[in-house]
């Protein structure tokens, strides 16, 4: 079977944590594989060398986060860089071990056998970074809720059986009172909002426990960490608001009135989404504000 050579001036890079192996275009004056370090000056030297050999396209696998500095350095020098999914390369027939990885990547891209991954432009890439960071923070905060629940269980405080959410308004008030030193179940039960359906007598029974000091300490540590992640999420929200505004050339919308529920955004992002995309994606059934931001951050403004 004959494959057409679609990128004759293509190079391939095998990324590593310490060194990068580069295969220049096979028709270049210096076709031998070279190794470069991972420092910034090494990446610039790599790009200058490839340009001197007439390289136009560069392909590399999306390996962890190692590709990001290389991608940015080579792109800044004017090279067209393609990011390849390693799973797609492995799925192709052929014995990869017969050649060095960088040469294999070069050949695959030169003959158009793999489709490059989408890497959004700078402003969208910034939004993606903030949004993914927020998602990590939300997951890490959820771990602290589990640790608080564990500490309560060890003290036989059955708060979760009378409150649907121990981190809601009532739950937070009780947890903070416990950490502050309150132990009287009746006093703690008075902190519960009137809208809670559970009877006060049931709540008092749920708040009778052993109050072991080491378990209270674990609870206080988890609560403090929960608060830290909550503040970090608010800071992320402000950055996300500014990043969405930058896509449309507008101004940040600012915070929403009131306290956001659970993991909801604390900023008014919908107007910025509409301005960036030209449509309101939240009008589609099943597409909420957070889903729309995910789409924007992963695919850019041209959906």
PDB file of C-alpha atoms in Angstrom:
ATOM      1  CA  UNK A   1       0.000   0.000   0.000  1.00  0.00           C
ATOM      2  CA  UNK A   2       1.318   3.425  -0.951  1.00  0.00           C
ATOM      3  CA  UNK A   3       1.008   6.380   1.417  1.00  0.00           C
ATOM      4  CA  UNK A   4       1.394   9.928   0.169  1.00  0.00           C
ATOM      5  CA  UNK A   5       4.030  12.066   1.873  1.00  0.00           C
ATOM      6  CA  UNK A   6       2.039  15.093   3.011  1.00  0.00           C
ATOM      7  CA  UNK A   7       4.612  16.762   5.267  1.00  0.00           C
ATOM      8  CA  UNK A   8       8.104  16.314   3.793  1.00  0.00           C
ATOM      9  CA  UNK A   9       9.652  18.857   6.160  1.00  0.00           C
ATOM     10  CA  UNK A  10       8.332  17.267   9.325  1.00  0.00           C
ATOM     11  CA  UNK A  11      10.335  16.521  12.486  1.00  0.00           C
ATOM     12  CA  UNK A  12       9.464  14.228  15.396  1.00  0.00           C
ATOM     13  CA  UNK A  13      10.206  14.589  19.105  1.00  0.00           C
ATOM     14  CA  UNK A  14      10.253  11.910  21.782  1.00  0.00           C
ATOM     15  CA  UNK A  15       9.651  13.769  25.046  1.00  0.00           C
ATOM     16  CA  UNK A  16      11.206  12.860  28.373  1.00  0.00           C
ATOM     17  CA  UNK A  17      11.498  14.267  31.874  1.00  0.00           C
ATOM     18  CA  UNK A  18      15.214  15.030  31.470  1.00  0.00           C
ATOM     19  CA  UNK A  19      15.979  14.839  27.746  1.00  0.00           C
ATOM     20  CA  UNK A  20      14.136  15.143  24.455  1.00  0.00           C
ATOM     21  CA  UNK A  21      15.157  13.164  21.358  1.00  0.00           C
ATOM     22  CA  UNK A  22      14.559  14.949  18.052  1.00  0.00           C
ATOM     23  CA  UNK A  23      14.424  13.421  14.567  1.00  0.00           C
ATOM     24  CA  UNK A  24      14.708  16.198  11.935  1.00  0.00           C
ATOM     25  CA  UNK A  25      13.175  15.896   8.445  1.00  0.00           C
ATOM     26  CA  UNK A  26      14.544  12.834   6.677  1.00  0.00           C
ATOM     27  CA  UNK A  27      15.497  14.952   3.642  1.00  0.00           C
ATOM     28  CA  UNK A  28      17.454  17.514   5.677  1.00  0.00           C
ATOM     29  CA  UNK A  29      21.212  18.107   5.501  1.00  0.00           C
ATOM     30  CA  UNK A  30      21.633  16.629   8.998  1.00  0.00           C
ATOM     31  CA  UNK A  31      19.121  13.753   9.327  1.00  0.00           C
ATOM     32  CA  UNK A  32      20.633  12.224  12.475  1.00  0.00           C
ATOM     33  CA  UNK A  33      18.734  12.180  15.761  1.00  0.00           C
ATOM     34  CA  UNK A  34      19.866  14.705  18.355  1.00  0.00           C
ATOM     35  CA  UNK A  35      19.269  14.907  22.079  1.00  0.00           C
ATOM     36  CA  UNK A  36      18.376  18.151  23.864  1.00  0.00           C
ATOM     37  CA  UNK A  37      17.938  18.962  27.523  1.00  0.00           C
ATOM     38  CA  UNK A  38      14.748  20.207  29.124  1.00  0.00           C
ATOM     39  CA  UNK A  39      15.946  23.690  30.149  1.00  0.00           C
ATOM     40  CA  UNK A  40      14.501  26.700  28.352  1.00  0.00           C
ATOM     41  CA  UNK A  41      17.737  27.505  26.549  1.00  0.00           C
ATOM     42  CA  UNK A  42      17.867  23.882  25.359  1.00  0.00           C
ATOM     43  CA  UNK A  43      14.373  24.173  23.910  1.00  0.00           C
ATOM     44  CA  UNK A  44      15.277  27.379  22.104  1.00  0.00           C
ATOM     45  CA  UNK A  45      18.429  25.717  20.754  1.00  0.00           C
ATOM     46  CA  UNK A  46      16.270  22.817  19.550  1.00  0.00           C
ATOM     47  CA  UNK A  47      13.947  25.173  17.700  1.00  0.00           C
ATOM     48  CA  UNK A  48      16.774  27.129  16.090  1.00  0.00           C
ATOM     49  CA  UNK A  49      18.404  23.884  14.920  1.00  0.00           C
ATOM     50  CA  UNK A  50      15.163  22.622  13.394  1.00  0.00           C
ATOM     51  CA  UNK A  51      14.594  25.926  11.604  1.00  0.00           C
ATOM     52  CA  UNK A  52      18.116  25.847  10.220  1.00  0.00           C
ATOM     53  CA  UNK A  53      17.277  22.493   8.596  1.00  0.00           C
ATOM     54  CA  UNK A  54      14.153  23.857   6.926  1.00  0.00           C
ATOM     55  CA  UNK A  55      11.707  22.213   9.318  1.00  0.00           C
ATOM     56  CA  UNK A  56       8.118  23.388   8.993  1.00  0.00           C
ATOM     57  CA  UNK A  57       6.125  20.884  11.070  1.00  0.00           C
ATOM     58  CA  UNK A  58       6.985  19.224  14.373  1.00  0.00           C
ATOM     59  CA  UNK A  59       5.096  16.304  15.923  1.00  0.00           C
ATOM     60  CA  UNK A  60       5.258  14.980  19.496  1.00  0.00           C
ATOM     61  CA  UNK A  61       3.134  12.844  21.772  1.00  0.00           C
ATOM     62  CA  UNK A  62       1.016  14.380  24.530  1.00  0.00           C
ATOM     63  CA  UNK A  63       3.179  13.043  27.361  1.00  0.00           C
ATOM     64  CA  UNK A  64       2.025  14.269  30.796  1.00  0.00           C
ATOM     65  CA  UNK A  65       2.830  17.966  31.071  1.00  0.00           C
ATOM     66  CA  UNK A  66       6.277  17.642  29.481  1.00  0.00           C
ATOM     67  CA  UNK A  67       4.899  18.733  26.118  1.00  0.00           C
ATOM     68  CA  UNK A  68       3.718  22.169  27.303  1.00  0.00           C
ATOM     69  CA  UNK A  69       7.109  23.981  27.575  1.00  0.00           C
ATOM     70  CA  UNK A  70       8.309  22.373  24.329  1.00  0.00           C
ATOM     71  CA  UNK A  71       5.098  23.283  22.523  1.00  0.00           C
ATOM     72  CA  UNK A  72       5.245  26.892  23.695  1.00  0.00           C
ATOM     73  CA  UNK A  73       8.951  27.324  22.914  1.00  0.00           C
ATOM     74  CA  UNK A  74       8.758  25.895  19.394  1.00  0.00           C
ATOM     75  CA  UNK A  75       5.508  27.708  18.597  1.00  0.00           C
ATOM     76  CA  UNK A  76       7.045  31.018  19.661  1.00  0.00           C
ATOM     77  CA  UNK A  77       9.781  30.464  17.046  1.00  0.00           C
ATOM     78  CA  UNK A  78       7.220  30.042  14.286  1.00  0.00           C
ATOM     79  CA  UNK A  79       7.200  26.251  13.987  1.00  0.00           C
ATOM     80  CA  UNK A  80       3.891  24.471  13.449  1.00  0.00           C
ATOM     81  CA  UNK A  81       3.646  21.984  16.298  1.00  0.00           C
ATOM     82  CA  UNK A  82       1.243  19.015  16.280  1.00  0.00           C
ATOM     83  CA  UNK A  83       0.337  17.217  19.491  1.00  0.00           C
ATOM     84  CA  UNK A  84      -0.387  13.515  18.949  1.00  0.00           C
ATOM     85  CA  UNK A  85      -2.333  11.185  21.195  1.00  0.00           C
ATOM     86  CA  UNK A  86       0.036   8.362  22.112  1.00  0.00           C
ATOM     87  CA  UNK A  87      -2.808   5.844  22.058  1.00  0.00           C
ATOM     88  CA  UNK A  88      -3.472   6.622  18.403  1.00  0.00           C
ATOM     89  CA  UNK A  89       0.182   6.026  17.530  1.00  0.00           C
ATOM     90  CA  UNK A  90       0.266   2.699  19.373  1.00  0.00           C
ATOM     91  CA  UNK A  91      -2.910   1.539  17.661  1.00  0.00           C
ATOM     92  CA  UNK A  92      -1.306   1.699  14.219  1.00  0.00           C
ATOM     93  CA  UNK A  93       0.264  -1.452  12.769  1.00  0.00           C
ATOM     94  CA  UNK A  94       4.024  -1.539  12.655  1.00  0.00           C
ATOM     95  CA  UNK A  95       6.895  -2.433  14.921  1.00  0.00           C
ATOM     96  CA  UNK A  96       7.673   0.704  16.843  1.00  0.00           C
ATOM     97  CA  UNK A  97      10.688  -0.912  18.511  1.00  0.00           C
ATOM     98  CA  UNK A  98      12.526  -1.159  15.180  1.00  0.00           C
ATOM     99  CA  UNK A  99      13.088   2.582  15.100  1.00  0.00           C
ATOM    100  CA  UNK A 100      13.564   5.261  17.701  1.00  0.00           C
ATOM    101  CA  UNK A 101      10.363   6.789  18.987  1.00  0.00           C
ATOM    102  CA  UNK A 102      11.059  10.240  17.590  1.00  0.00           C
ATOM    103  CA  UNK A 103      11.610   8.803  14.094  1.00  0.00           C
ATOM    104  CA  UNK A 104       8.401   6.776  14.362  1.00  0.00           C
ATOM    105  CA  UNK A 105       6.439   9.881  15.396  1.00  0.00           C
ATOM    106  CA  UNK A 106       7.984  11.833  12.518  1.00  0.00           C
ATOM    107  CA  UNK A 107       7.013   9.189   9.969  1.00  0.00           C
ATOM    108  CA  UNK A 108       3.450   8.909  11.233  1.00  0.00           C
ATOM    109  CA  UNK A 109       2.906  12.655  11.032  1.00  0.00           C
ATOM    110  CA  UNK A 110       4.780  13.056   7.742  1.00  0.00           C
ATOM    111  CA  UNK A 111       2.420  10.605   6.056  1.00  0.00           C
ATOM    112  CA  UNK A 112      -0.690  11.927   7.790  1.00  0.00           C
ATOM    113  CA  UNK A 113      -1.419   8.694   9.640  1.00  0.00           C
ATOM    114  CA  UNK A 114      -2.364  10.358  12.934  1.00  0.00           C
ATOM    115  CA  UNK A 115      -4.690  13.240  13.651  1.00  0.00           C
ATOM    116  CA  UNK A 116      -3.231  16.009  15.826  1.00  0.00           C
ATOM    117  CA  UNK A 117      -4.978  16.878  19.067  1.00  0.00           C
ATOM    118  CA  UNK A 118      -6.626  20.248  19.382  1.00  0.00           C
ATOM    119  CA  UNK A 119      -4.622  22.792  21.356  1.00  0.00           C
ATOM    120  CA  UNK A 120      -6.578  26.037  21.824  1.00  0.00           C
ATOM    121  CA  UNK A 121      -5.067  29.479  21.387  1.00  0.00           C
ATOM    122  CA  UNK A 122      -3.635  31.458  24.281  1.00  0.00           C
ATOM    123  CA  UNK A 123      -6.732  33.020  25.851  1.00  0.00           C
ATOM    124  CA  UNK A 124      -8.724  29.789  25.674  1.00  0.00           C
ATOM    125  CA  UNK A 125      -5.728  27.875  27.002  1.00  0.00           C
ATOM    126  CA  UNK A 126      -5.619  30.214  30.009  1.00  0.00           C
ATOM    127  CA  UNK A 127      -9.321  29.614  30.654  1.00  0.00           C
ATOM    128  CA  UNK A 128      -8.782  25.855  30.377  1.00  0.00           C
ATOM    129  CA  UNK A 129      -5.982  26.021  32.939  1.00  0.00           C
ATOM    130  CA  UNK A 130      -8.099  27.986  35.444  1.00  0.00           C
ATOM    131  CA  UNK A 131     -11.134  25.748  34.907  1.00  0.00           C
ATOM    132  CA  UNK A 132      -9.191  22.509  35.329  1.00  0.00           C
ATOM    133  CA  UNK A 133      -7.509  23.931  38.430  1.00  0.00           C
ATOM    134  CA  UNK A 134     -10.960  24.698  39.858  1.00  0.00           C
ATOM    135  CA  UNK A 135     -12.120  21.153  39.169  1.00  0.00           C
ATOM    136  CA  UNK A 136      -9.104  19.793  41.056  1.00  0.00           C
ATOM    137  CA  UNK A 137      -9.821  22.098  43.997  1.00  0.00           C
ATOM    138  CA  UNK A 138     -13.463  20.987  44.108  1.00  0.00           C
ATOM    139  CA  UNK A 139     -12.342  17.341  44.235  1.00  0.00           C
ATOM    140  CA  UNK A 140      -9.808  18.088  46.977  1.00  0.00           C
ATOM    141  CA  UNK A 141     -12.412  19.946  49.013  1.00  0.00           C
ATOM    142  CA  UNK A 142     -14.745  16.964  48.683  1.00  0.00           C
ATOM    143  CA  UNK A 143     -12.044  14.806  50.290  1.00  0.00           C
ATOM    144  CA  UNK A 144     -12.105  17.086  53.348  1.00  0.00           C
ATOM    145  CA  UNK A 145     -15.868  16.550  53.668  1.00  0.00           C
ATOM    146  CA  UNK A 146     -15.217  12.824  53.799  1.00  0.00           C
ATOM    147  CA  UNK A 147     -12.580  13.360  56.505  1.00  0.00           C
ATOM    148  CA  UNK A 148     -15.005  15.459  58.552  1.00  0.00           C
ATOM    149  CA  UNK A 149     -17.613  12.728  58.184  1.00  0.00           C
ATOM    150  CA  UNK A 150     -15.046  10.159  59.322  1.00  0.00           C
ATOM    151  CA  UNK A 151     -14.181  12.196  62.437  1.00  0.00           C
ATOM    152  CA  UNK A 152     -17.865  12.570  63.317  1.00  0.00           C
ATOM    153  CA  UNK A 153     -18.455   8.834  62.894  1.00  0.00           C
ATOM    154  CA  UNK A 154     -15.527   8.054  65.178  1.00  0.00           C
ATOM    155  CA  UNK A 155     -17.107  10.269  67.841  1.00  0.00           C
ATOM    156  CA  UNK A 156     -20.496   8.657  67.087  1.00  0.00           C
ATOM    157  CA  UNK A 157     -21.940  12.033  66.101  1.00  0.00           C
ATOM    158  CA  UNK A 158     -24.652  10.982  63.659  1.00  0.00           C
ATOM    159  CA  UNK A 159     -25.165  14.399  62.097  1.00  0.00           C
ATOM    160  CA  UNK A 160     -25.527  13.029  58.585  1.00  0.00           C
ATOM    161  CA  UNK A 161     -28.636  11.089  59.635  1.00  0.00           C
ATOM    162  CA  UNK A 162     -30.576  14.239  60.495  1.00  0.00           C
ATOM    163  CA  UNK A 163     -29.080  16.659  57.948  1.00  0.00           C
ATOM    164  CA  UNK A 164     -28.957  15.985  54.212  1.00  0.00           C
ATOM    165  CA  UNK A 165     -25.718  17.950  53.889  1.00  0.00           C
ATOM    166  CA  UNK A 166     -23.283  18.369  56.764  1.00  0.00           C
ATOM    167  CA  UNK A 167     -21.655  21.231  54.856  1.00  0.00           C
ATOM    168  CA  UNK A 168     -24.906  23.138  54.406  1.00  0.00           C
ATOM    169  CA  UNK A 169     -25.766  26.207  56.499  1.00  0.00           C
ATOM    170  CA  UNK A 170     -26.912  24.202  59.523  1.00  0.00           C
ATOM    171  CA  UNK A 171     -24.129  21.639  59.270  1.00  0.00           C
ATOM    172  CA  UNK A 172     -21.435  24.290  58.969  1.00  0.00           C
ATOM    173  CA  UNK A 173     -22.770  26.154  62.000  1.00  0.00           C
ATOM    174  CA  UNK A 174     -22.718  22.971  64.099  1.00  0.00           C
ATOM    175  CA  UNK A 175     -19.258  21.889  62.924  1.00  0.00           C
ATOM    176  CA  UNK A 176     -17.761  25.285  63.705  1.00  0.00           C
ATOM    177  CA  UNK A 177     -19.394  25.318  67.121  1.00  0.00           C
ATOM    178  CA  UNK A 178     -17.980  21.867  67.899  1.00  0.00           C
ATOM    179  CA  UNK A 179     -14.486  22.958  66.855  1.00  0.00           C
ATOM    180  CA  UNK A 180     -14.904  26.092  69.009  1.00  0.00           C
ATOM    181  CA  UNK A 181     -15.591  23.885  72.051  1.00  0.00           C
ATOM    182  CA  UNK A 182     -19.370  23.536  72.304  1.00  0.00           C
ATOM    183  CA  UNK A 183     -20.500  20.077  73.461  1.00  0.00           C
ATOM    184  CA  UNK A 184     -24.082  20.554  74.651  1.00  0.00           C
ATOM    185  CA  UNK A 185     -26.402  18.762  72.156  1.00  0.00           C
ATOM    186  CA  UNK A 186     -29.275  21.145  72.927  1.00  0.00           C
ATOM    187  CA  UNK A 187     -27.172  24.218  72.231  1.00  0.00           C
ATOM    188  CA  UNK A 188     -25.845  22.679  69.019  1.00  0.00           C
ATOM    189  CA  UNK A 189     -29.353  21.702  67.920  1.00  0.00           C
ATOM    190  CA  UNK A 190     -30.474  25.330  68.205  1.00  0.00           C
ATOM    191  CA  UNK A 191     -28.082  26.182  65.373  1.00  0.00           C
ATOM    192  CA  UNK A 192     -30.138  24.148  62.900  1.00  0.00           C
ATOM    193  CA  UNK A 193     -32.242  26.139  60.448  1.00  0.00           C
ATOM    194  CA  UNK A 194     -36.019  26.020  60.948  1.00  0.00           C
ATOM    195  CA  UNK A 195     -36.449  24.675  57.422  1.00  0.00           C
ATOM    196  CA  UNK A 196     -34.788  21.369  58.443  1.00  0.00           C
ATOM    197  CA  UNK A 197     -37.470  18.657  58.672  1.00  0.00           C
ATOM    198  CA  UNK A 198     -35.810  16.581  61.402  1.00  0.00           C
ATOM    199  CA  UNK A 199     -37.233  17.045  64.909  1.00  0.00           C
ATOM    200  CA  UNK A 200     -35.089  18.846  67.465  1.00  0.00           C
ATOM    201  CA  UNK A 201     -35.237  15.805  69.728  1.00  0.00           C
ATOM    202  CA  UNK A 202     -33.772  13.633  66.948  1.00  0.00           C
ATOM    203  CA  UNK A 203     -31.071  16.198  66.263  1.00  0.00           C
ATOM    204  CA  UNK A 204     -30.127  16.258  69.955  1.00  0.00           C
ATOM    205  CA  UNK A 205     -29.800  12.465  69.991  1.00  0.00           C
ATOM    206  CA  UNK A 206     -27.615  12.597  66.878  1.00  0.00           C
ATOM    207  CA  UNK A 207     -25.304  15.107  68.576  1.00  0.00           C
ATOM    208  CA  UNK A 208     -24.549  12.916  71.603  1.00  0.00           C
ATOM    209  CA  UNK A 209     -21.058  11.479  71.242  1.00  0.00           C
ATOM    210  CA  UNK A 210     -17.750  10.698  72.896  1.00  0.00           C
ATOM    211  CA  UNK A 211     -15.995  13.985  71.973  1.00  0.00           C
ATOM    212  CA  UNK A 212     -12.538  12.395  72.030  1.00  0.00           C
ATOM    213  CA  UNK A 213      -9.996  15.191  71.712  1.00  0.00           C
ATOM    214  CA  UNK A 214      -7.961  13.537  68.946  1.00  0.00           C
ATOM    215  CA  UNK A 215     -11.087  13.108  66.827  1.00  0.00           C
ATOM    216  CA  UNK A 216     -12.100  16.741  67.403  1.00  0.00           C
ATOM    217  CA  UNK A 217      -8.616  17.756  66.334  1.00  0.00           C
ATOM    218  CA  UNK A 218      -8.972  15.768  63.099  1.00  0.00           C
ATOM    219  CA  UNK A 219     -12.334  17.450  62.520  1.00  0.00           C
ATOM    220  CA  UNK A 220     -10.845  20.902  63.053  1.00  0.00           C
ATOM    221  CA  UNK A 221      -7.985  20.161  60.644  1.00  0.00           C
ATOM    222  CA  UNK A 222     -10.367  18.939  57.933  1.00  0.00           C
ATOM    223  CA  UNK A 223     -12.639  21.954  58.437  1.00  0.00           C
ATOM    224  CA  UNK A 224      -9.733  24.394  58.181  1.00  0.00           C
ATOM    225  CA  UNK A 225      -8.520  22.705  55.005  1.00  0.00           C
ATOM    226  CA  UNK A 226     -12.085  22.744  53.650  1.00  0.00           C
ATOM    227  CA  UNK A 227     -12.161  26.508  54.201  1.00  0.00           C
ATOM    228  CA  UNK A 228      -8.786  26.917  52.512  1.00  0.00           C
ATOM    229  CA  UNK A 229      -9.959  25.103  49.397  1.00  0.00           C
ATOM    230  CA  UNK A 230     -13.169  27.125  49.449  1.00  0.00           C
ATOM    231  CA  UNK A 231     -11.197  30.372  49.381  1.00  0.00           C
ATOM    232  CA  UNK A 232      -8.958  29.006  46.612  1.00  0.00           C
ATOM    233  CA  UNK A 233     -12.059  28.152  44.551  1.00  0.00           C
ATOM    234  CA  UNK A 234     -13.316  31.729  44.936  1.00  0.00           C
ATOM    235  CA  UNK A 235      -9.965  33.007  43.674  1.00  0.00           C
ATOM    236  CA  UNK A 236     -10.207  30.620  40.717  1.00  0.00           C
ATOM    237  CA  UNK A 237     -13.713  31.878  39.981  1.00  0.00           C
ATOM    238  CA  UNK A 238     -12.431  35.449  39.716  1.00  0.00           C
ATOM    239  CA  UNK A 239      -9.723  34.342  37.270  1.00  0.00           C
ATOM    240  CA  UNK A 240     -12.277  32.366  35.236  1.00  0.00           C
ATOM    241  CA  UNK A 241     -14.523  35.422  35.103  1.00  0.00           C
ATOM    242  CA  UNK A 242     -11.642  37.554  33.796  1.00  0.00           C
ATOM    243  CA  UNK A 243     -10.560  34.876  31.290  1.00  0.00           C
ATOM    244  CA  UNK A 244     -14.075  34.585  29.823  1.00  0.00           C
ATOM    245  CA  UNK A 245     -14.316  38.376  29.590  1.00  0.00           C
ATOM    246  CA  UNK A 246     -10.959  38.502  27.773  1.00  0.00           C
ATOM    247  CA  UNK A 247     -12.313  36.216  25.037  1.00  0.00           C
ATOM    248  CA  UNK A 248     -15.058  38.690  24.171  1.00  0.00           C
ATOM    249  CA  UNK A 249     -13.121  41.864  24.960  1.00  0.00           C
ATOM    250  CA  UNK A 250     -15.555  42.799  27.746  1.00  0.00           C
ATOM    251  CA  UNK A 251     -15.248  43.390  31.449  1.00  0.00           C
ATOM    252  CA  UNK A 252     -15.507  40.727  34.173  1.00  0.00           C
ATOM    253  CA  UNK A 253     -19.105  40.260  35.307  1.00  0.00           C
ATOM    254  CA  UNK A 254     -18.255  40.096  39.000  1.00  0.00           C
ATOM    255  CA  UNK A 255     -19.665  37.932  41.804  1.00  0.00           C
ATOM    256  CA  UNK A 256     -23.217  36.632  41.960  1.00  0.00           C
ATOM    257  CA  UNK A 257     -25.452  37.994  44.711  1.00  0.00           C
ATOM    258  CA  UNK A 258     -25.707  35.747  47.750  1.00  0.00           C
ATOM    259  CA  UNK A 259     -23.757  32.602  48.573  1.00  0.00           C
ATOM    260  CA  UNK A 260     -23.309  30.036  45.765  1.00  0.00           C
ATOM    261  CA  UNK A 261     -24.725  26.582  46.423  1.00  0.00           C
ATOM    262  CA  UNK A 262     -22.240  23.739  46.790  1.00  0.00           C
ATOM    263  CA  UNK A 263     -19.842  23.797  43.812  1.00  0.00           C
ATOM    264  CA  UNK A 264     -21.597  26.460  41.750  1.00  0.00           C
ATOM    265  CA  UNK A 265     -19.609  29.349  40.322  1.00  0.00           C
ATOM    266  CA  UNK A 266     -19.562  32.450  42.506  1.00  0.00           C
ATOM    267  CA  UNK A 267     -19.364  34.774  39.469  1.00  0.00           C
ATOM    268  CA  UNK A 268     -21.914  35.700  36.793  1.00  0.00           C
ATOM    269  CA  UNK A 269     -20.359  33.930  33.810  1.00  0.00           C
ATOM    270  CA  UNK A 270     -23.401  33.490  31.570  1.00  0.00           C
ATOM    271  CA  UNK A 271     -23.213  36.937  29.949  1.00  0.00           C
ATOM    272  CA  UNK A 272     -19.537  36.397  29.152  1.00  0.00           C
ATOM    273  CA  UNK A 273     -20.322  32.979  27.672  1.00  0.00           C
ATOM    274  CA  UNK A 274     -22.958  34.479  25.390  1.00  0.00           C
ATOM    275  CA  UNK A 275     -20.602  37.258  24.291  1.00  0.00           C
ATOM    276  CA  UNK A 276     -17.780  34.791  23.588  1.00  0.00           C
ATOM    277  CA  UNK A 277     -19.828  32.149  21.766  1.00  0.00           C
ATOM    278  CA  UNK A 278     -22.444  34.373  20.133  1.00  0.00           C
ATOM    279  CA  UNK A 279     -25.232  32.162  21.521  1.00  0.00           C
ATOM    280  CA  UNK A 280     -26.502  31.129  24.929  1.00  0.00           C
ATOM    281  CA  UNK A 281     -25.544  27.429  25.277  1.00  0.00           C
ATOM    282  CA  UNK A 282     -27.423  27.147  28.576  1.00  0.00           C
ATOM    283  CA  UNK A 283     -30.694  27.316  26.598  1.00  0.00           C
ATOM    284  CA  UNK A 284     -29.971  23.752  25.457  1.00  0.00           C
ATOM    285  CA  UNK A 285     -31.587  21.176  27.730  1.00  0.00           C
ATOM    286  CA  UNK A 286     -28.972  19.567  29.945  1.00  0.00           C
ATOM    287  CA  UNK A 287     -26.320  22.258  29.349  1.00  0.00           C
ATOM    288  CA  UNK A 288     -25.732  24.215  32.511  1.00  0.00           C
ATOM    289  CA  UNK A 289     -23.299  27.063  33.070  1.00  0.00           C
ATOM    290  CA  UNK A 290     -20.480  24.785  34.225  1.00  0.00           C
ATOM    291  CA  UNK A 291     -20.930  22.445  31.238  1.00  0.00           C
ATOM    292  CA  UNK A 292     -20.850  25.425  28.857  1.00  0.00           C
ATOM    293  CA  UNK A 293     -17.591  26.653  30.404  1.00  0.00           C
ATOM    294  CA  UNK A 294     -16.120  23.184  29.988  1.00  0.00           C
ATOM    295  CA  UNK A 295     -17.030  23.217  26.296  1.00  0.00           C
ATOM    296  CA  UNK A 296     -15.584  26.698  25.837  1.00  0.00           C
ATOM    297  CA  UNK A 297     -12.355  25.881  27.668  1.00  0.00           C
ATOM    298  CA  UNK A 298     -11.785  22.621  25.782  1.00  0.00           C
ATOM    299  CA  UNK A 299     -12.913  23.550  22.241  1.00  0.00           C
ATOM    300  CA  UNK A 300     -12.641  27.326  22.056  1.00  0.00           C
ATOM    301  CA  UNK A 301     -15.162  29.858  20.789  1.00  0.00           C
ATOM    302  CA  UNK A 302     -15.897  28.112  17.469  1.00  0.00           C
ATOM    303  CA  UNK A 303     -18.035  25.170  18.553  1.00  0.00           C
TER     304      UNK A 303
END
